[in-house]
Each structure stands twice: as C-alpha cells, then as structure tokens.
Coordinates of C-alpha atoms in Angstrom, one line a residue:
X21 CA 29.7 19.3 4.2
X22 CA 28.7 15.7 3.2
X23 CA 29.5 12.5 5.5
X24 CA 32.8 11.7 3.6
X25 CA 34.3 15.2 4.0
X26 CA 33.3 15.1 7.9
X27 CA 35.1 11.8 8.3
X28 CA 38.2 13.3 6.5
X29 CA 38.2 16.5 8.8
X30 CA 37.8 14.4 12.0
X31 CA 40.8 12.0 11.2
X32 CA 42.9 14.8 10.0
X33 CA 42.1 16.7 13.3
X34 CA 42.7 13.7 15.3
X35 CA 45.3 11.4 13.7
X36 CA 45.6 9.2 16.7
X37 CA 42.2 8.2 16.5
X38 CA 41.9 4.5 15.8
X39 CA 39.3 3.0 13.2
X40 CA 37.1 0.4 14.9
X41 CA 35.5 -2.5 13.0
X42 CA 32.1 -1.7 14.2
X43 CA 30.2 -0.6 17.2
X44 CA 31.9 -0.5 20.5
X45 CA 31.5 0.7 24.0
X46 CA 33.9 3.7 26.0
X47 CA 36.6 1.9 27.8
X48 CA 38.8 3.6 30.7
X49 CA 41.3 5.0 28.1
X50 CA 39.0 5.5 25.1
X51 CA 35.9 7.2 23.9
X52 CA 34.2 5.3 21.3
X53 CA 32.1 7.5 18.7
X54 CA 30.6 7.0 15.1
X55 CA 30.2 9.3 12.3
X56 CA 28.2 8.3 9.4
X57 CA 28.4 4.7 10.6
X58 CA 32.0 4.9 10.8
X59 CA 33.6 4.0 14.4
X60 CA 36.5 5.9 15.8
X61 CA 38.4 5.3 19.3
X62 CA 39.7 8.4 20.7
X63 CA 42.3 8.5 23.5
X64 CA 40.6 10.4 26.4
X65 CA 43.9 11.9 27.5
X66 CA 44.5 13.6 23.9
X67 CA 41.0 15.4 24.4
X68 CA 40.1 18.6 25.9
X69 CA 36.6 19.2 27.4
X70 CA 35.9 21.3 24.4
X71 CA 36.9 18.8 21.8
X72 CA 35.0 15.9 23.2
X73 CA 31.8 18.1 23.3
X74 CA 32.5 19.2 19.7
X75 CA 32.8 15.4 18.7
X76 CA 29.7 14.1 20.5
X77 CA 28.0 16.9 18.8
X78 CA 29.0 15.9 15.4
X79 CA 28.7 12.2 16.3
X80 CA 25.7 9.7 15.5
X81 CA 25.2 9.5 19.2
X82 CA 24.1 13.0 19.6
X83 CA 20.5 13.3 20.5
X84 CA 17.9 15.5 22.1
X85 CA 15.5 14.4 24.8
X86 CA 12.7 13.7 21.9
X87 CA 15.2 11.5 19.9
X88 CA 16.4 9.6 23.1
X89 CA 12.8 8.4 23.6
X90 CA 12.4 7.1 20.1
X91 CA 12.6 3.3 20.2
X92 CA 13.9 3.2 16.5
X93 CA 16.7 5.7 17.4
X94 CA 17.7 3.6 20.7
X95 CA 17.8 0.3 18.9
X96 CA 19.6 1.6 15.7
X97 CA 22.1 3.3 17.7
X98 CA 22.9 0.4 19.9
X99 CA 21.7 2.0 23.1
X100 CA 19.2 -0.9 23.7
X101 CA 18.8 -4.4 21.9
X102 CA 14.9 -4.3 22.5
X103 CA 13.3 -4.3 19.1
X104 CA 10.7 -1.5 18.8
X105 CA 7.0 -2.6 19.2
X106 CA 6.1 -1.2 16.1
X107 CA 8.3 -3.9 14.3
X108 CA 6.4 -6.9 15.9
X109 CA 4.3 -7.3 13.0
X110 CA 6.6 -6.2 10.4
X111 CA 8.8 -8.7 8.4
X112 CA 11.4 -6.5 6.9
X113 CA 12.1 -2.6 6.7
X114 CA 14.6 -0.5 4.9
X115 CA 16.4 2.6 6.4
X116 CA 16.4 5.8 4.0
X117 CA 19.1 8.0 5.1
X118 CA 18.6 11.7 4.1
X119 CA 21.5 14.1 4.3
X120 CA 21.0 17.7 4.3
X121 CA 23.3 20.7 3.8
X122 CA 21.8 24.0 4.9
X123 CA 22.5 27.0 3.2
X124 CA 20.2 29.2 5.3
X125 CA 17.8 29.0 8.0
X126 CA 15.3 26.2 7.5
X127 CA 12.1 25.2 8.9
X128 CA 12.9 21.8 9.6
X129 CA 9.2 20.8 10.5
X130 CA 8.2 21.8 7.0
X131 CA 11.3 20.3 5.3
X132 CA 10.7 16.9 7.2
X133 CA 7.1 16.9 6.2
X134 CA 7.9 17.4 2.5
X135 CA 10.5 14.7 2.7
X136 CA 8.5 12.2 4.3
X137 CA 5.7 12.8 1.9
X138 CA 7.9 11.2 -0.9
X139 CA 7.3 7.8 1.0
X140 CA 4.5 5.5 1.9
X141 CA 4.5 2.8 4.4
X142 CA 6.5 4.8 6.9
X143 CA 7.0 3.2 10.2
X144 CA 9.1 5.5 12.0
X145 CA 11.6 8.6 11.4
X146 CA 14.0 10.5 13.5
X147 CA 17.0 12.8 13.1
X148 CA 20.0 10.9 13.8
X149 CA 22.0 14.4 13.8
X150 CA 21.1 17.8 12.8
X151 CA 21.8 17.0 9.3
X152 CA 20.8 13.5 8.7
X153 CA 17.1 12.1 8.8
X154 CA 16.3 8.7 8.9
X155 CA 13.0 7.0 7.5
X156 CA 12.0 3.4 8.4
X157 CA 10.0 2.1 5.6
X158 CA 8.3 -1.0 5.2
X159 CA 7.5 -2.7 1.6
X160 CA 5.4 -0.6 -0.7
X161 CA 4.0 -1.5 -4.1
X162 CA 4.0 2.1 -5.3
X163 CA 7.4 3.5 -5.2
X164 CA 9.0 6.4 -7.2
X165 CA 11.8 5.7 -9.2
X166 CA 15.3 6.9 -8.6
X167 CA 15.0 9.4 -11.3
X168 CA 11.4 10.7 -10.3
X169 CA 13.0 11.0 -6.8
X170 CA 15.8 13.1 -8.1
X171 CA 13.5 15.2 -9.9
X172 CA 11.6 15.9 -6.9
X173 CA 14.6 16.5 -4.5
X174 CA 15.4 19.3 -7.0
X175 CA 12.2 21.1 -6.2
X176 CA 12.6 20.5 -2.6
X177 CA 16.2 22.0 -2.6
X178 CA 14.8 25.1 -4.3
X179 CA 11.9 25.5 -2.1
X180 CA 14.0 25.3 1.0
X181 CA 17.4 26.5 0.0
X182 CA 19.3 23.1 1.0
X183 CA 21.3 20.5 -0.6
X184 CA 19.7 17.0 -0.3
X185 CA 21.5 13.7 -0.7
X186 CA 19.6 10.1 -0.3
X187 CA 20.4 6.9 0.1
X188 CA 17.7 3.9 -0.4
X189 CA 18.9 1.0 1.9
X190 CA 18.0 -2.5 1.0
X191 CA 14.9 -4.4 2.9
X192 CA 16.5 -6.2 5.8
X193 CA 14.8 -8.5 8.6
X194 CA 14.2 -6.9 12.0
X195 CA 16.5 -8.7 14.3
X196 CA 19.7 -8.0 16.2
X197 CA 21.8 -7.5 12.9
X198 CA 19.9 -4.5 11.7
X199 CA 21.8 -2.0 13.8
X200 CA 25.2 -3.4 12.5
X201 CA 23.8 -3.5 8.7
X202 CA 22.6 0.2 9.5
X203 CA 26.0 1.1 10.5
X204 CA 27.5 -0.6 7.4
X205 CA 25.0 1.4 5.1
X206 CA 26.0 4.4 6.7
X207 CA 29.5 3.9 6.1
X208 CA 28.8 3.2 2.1
X209 CA 26.5 6.2 1.7
X210 CA 29.3 8.3 2.9
X211 CA 30.8 7.5 -0.4
X212 CA 28.1 9.0 -2.4
X213 CA 28.5 12.1 -4.4
X214 CA 25.1 12.1 -6.1
X215 CA 21.5 13.0 -5.1
X216 CA 20.1 9.6 -5.0
X217 CA 22.0 6.6 -4.3
X218 CA 21.5 2.8 -3.4
X219 CA 23.7 -0.1 -2.1
X220 CA 24.0 -1.3 -5.9
X221 CA 25.2 2.0 -7.1
X222 CA 27.9 2.2 -4.4
X223 CA 29.2 -1.3 -3.7
X224 CA 31.8 -1.0 -6.1
X225 CA 33.1 2.4 -4.7
X226 CA 33.0 0.9 -1.1
X227 CA 34.0 -2.8 -1.4
X228 CA 36.0 -3.2 -4.7
X229 CA 38.0 0.0 -5.6
X230 CA 39.8 0.5 -2.4
X231 CA 41.2 -3.1 -2.5
X232 CA 42.2 -2.5 -6.4
X233 CA 43.8 0.8 -5.5
X234 CA 46.4 -1.0 -3.3
X235 CA 47.0 -3.5 -5.9
X236 CA 50.2 -3.4 -8.1
X237 CA 48.8 -5.9 -10.3
X238 CA 45.7 -3.7 -11.0
X239 CA 47.9 -0.6 -11.4
X240 CA 49.8 -2.6 -14.3
X241 CA 46.4 -3.9 -15.8
X242 CA 45.3 -0.1 -15.9
X243 CA 48.5 0.9 -17.5
X244 CA 48.1 -1.5 -20.1
X245 CA 44.5 -0.8 -20.8
X246 CA 45.1 2.8 -21.2
X247 CA 47.5 2.3 -24.0
X248 CA 44.5 1.9 -26.4
X249 CA 43.0 5.5 -27.1
X250 CA 39.4 6.5 -26.6
X251 CA 38.8 2.8 -25.2
X252 CA 37.9 4.3 -21.7
X253 CA 34.5 5.6 -23.1
X254 CA 33.9 2.4 -24.9
X255 CA 34.1 0.5 -21.6
X256 CA 32.2 2.8 -19.8
X257 CA 29.3 2.8 -22.7
X258 CA 29.4 -1.0 -22.7
X259 CA 29.1 -1.5 -19.1
X260 CA 26.2 1.0 -18.8
X261 CA 24.4 -1.0 -21.5
X262 CA 25.0 -4.1 -20.2
X263 CA 27.3 -5.3 -22.8
X264 CA 24.9 -4.5 -25.7
X265 CA 27.0 -3.4 -28.8
X266 CA 24.1 -1.8 -30.5
X267 CA 23.0 0.2 -27.5
X268 CA 26.7 1.1 -26.8
X269 CA 27.6 2.3 -30.1
X270 CA 24.4 4.4 -30.2
X271 CA 25.4 6.1 -27.0
X272 CA 29.0 6.6 -28.6
X273 CA 27.6 8.1 -31.9
X274 CA 29.4 5.5 -34.0
X275 CA 28.5 2.8 -36.2
X276 CA 28.3 -0.7 -34.8
X277 CA 30.9 -2.1 -37.1
X278 CA 33.2 0.5 -35.8
X279 CA 32.7 -0.4 -32.3
X280 CA 33.2 -4.1 -33.3
X281 CA 36.6 -3.3 -34.9
X282 CA 37.7 -1.2 -31.6
X283 CA 36.8 -4.3 -29.3
X284 CA 38.9 -6.6 -31.6
X285 CA 42.1 -4.3 -31.7
X286 CA 41.8 -3.8 -28.0
X287 CA 41.5 -7.7 -27.6
X288 CA 44.7 -8.1 -29.7
X289 CA 46.3 -5.5 -27.4
X290 CA 45.2 -6.6 -24.2
X291 CA 43.8 -10.1 -24.3
X292 CA 40.5 -8.5 -22.9
X293 CA 37.5 -9.6 -24.7
X294 CA 34.8 -6.9 -23.8
X295 CA 32.2 -8.9 -24.9
X296 CA 32.8 -11.3 -22.2
X297 CA 31.0 -9.7 -19.2
X298 CA 33.9 -11.0 -16.6
X299 CA 36.5 -9.2 -18.8
X300 CA 34.1 -6.1 -19.4
X301 CA 33.4 -5.6 -15.6
X302 CA 37.3 -6.0 -14.6
X303 CA 38.1 -3.4 -17.2
X304 CA 35.1 -1.1 -16.2
X305 CA 36.4 -1.4 -12.2
X306 CA 40.1 -0.7 -13.3
X307 CA 39.6 2.3 -15.4
X308 CA 37.2 4.0 -12.8
X309 CA 39.3 3.1 -9.7
X310 CA 42.1 4.9 -11.2
X311 CA 40.4 7.7 -12.5
X312 CA 39.4 9.5 -9.3

C-alpha cells in the first residue's frame, strides 16, 4: 500500500475526520495525527480504543524508544523546536523519503544499509514508521542521476523482495520552517506512482491539477482540445522535448513537416499555438489533468 492509498483508506474509514492545514496539537475533543505529511483531526468520542491504537500505529507520530531519542526525528515531527546539534555547522539539507512495501520477511538492518549506501554526506537517518525511511543529507558533488537510482533500486527490490519508492527532496535551510516543509514534501510524495520522484516531477499533480479538475473553464477547454485527433500525443511529445519540433517529430516517428502541419491545423481549430510555451504548458496540463 502506498502513501496515497493509506490516506484514502483512512478517510474512507473515518469520514468525519477533518483535514488540517498543517501540524496541530490535540484538543479536549480531537486527536490530531499525520499520515504521510497530511494532518487529520479525529473526534475522540468517535474512536474506540482499538481504532485509536491502529491510527497511532499507522501515523507519522508512531515511534519506538530508539526513534524517540533521535534529535532529527523529534525535530521534523514537531516534538521539539530544538534544531539538532549535528546541524549547527550545516547550511542546508535535503530530506530523502523512501517508502517500502514488503512482500516477505525482510532483514531491515541489511536493507537500510543498502539504501543508505546510495547516498553520500548523510547527516542522519531514521524510520518515520515501519514503512518509511528518512535520510537527511547535505550537499554532495557526486550524486547519482534519477535513472541511475531507478536502475539500482530494481536490484534492491529483487534482492530484498520489496517495492521501493524514493522521493528526493529539495535542499532547504535548517530552521523552524524545515518541519513544515517536510510535512508538505510528504504530502507531495503521496502523489507519486513511480520509483524515483522529485518536487519538480510531482508539483503539477499536487499544486495545479486538483485546481484544474474543479474548473468548468478547464473542462470546456479540454473538450475543445480533444476534438483534434491524435493531438494529445503531439502535446506530450512537445512538452517532454521542451518545445523542440525536431526532437518531438523524432519521438512521434513522423516528419517535421507533418508535425508542423498538425500544429497549424490545431491552431486554426483552437487558437492555441503549441510553439508558444505558455500555450503548450496549458494544453499539457489540461490533457493530463483530465486523463487520470
């Protein structure tokens, strides 16, 4: 089960749970817990003791004695405002989230060592819960590309009989905003369906597409765009090739002149000029937002 599925199941099981904008403390009437960075408030009177235990076990706040003493764990989960001592000589860190789905009994010690070996300059690491490893990393000149990481993760999955999803956070200053940023990056990561993702790769899914899906204007524009046969493949190819016609034509296995003709015909139909980056990005957002 990935982070998004967990959140969906919890919301379905507890429809009265209230979504919160960010970290919150318990009140006399409500219990606040976060799941993959998304904070929910549950009415205490609606929960049995067994349900509360299960929610706490699944939440980001679940920890054992070893984790509870980890200063980075305590800082990033809002249990203390004290910046860890190991951060005092460091300007920036990024938070790498690794979500694990176990298919069999796994030696977590060896697995953790294998995952940490993918990165240099590690400041700290801890398990946020039984399925999520967090690595705190400083800047490193020698880094693996996303493709290289994805290839290595396939080997790790085979060796340990697990499924791995990895989110590479941005580098951020170490201050009181970092735990809040961590919460938001967790929520962004919950949108991921691929082995390796970043804020850039998920930003459209998290920030833009939900708003577009609620827009009558966007729905109408998408209907207009789809009147042109095969244009969706053209838009996607152009977007992935940064608007370069020759590269897009090569990806589509068509002549550049054929692509040019399709763009002109599409412009006549919709008034969108896909050679213009603003028009291209908008069309890409529209067709991918209503394709899910």
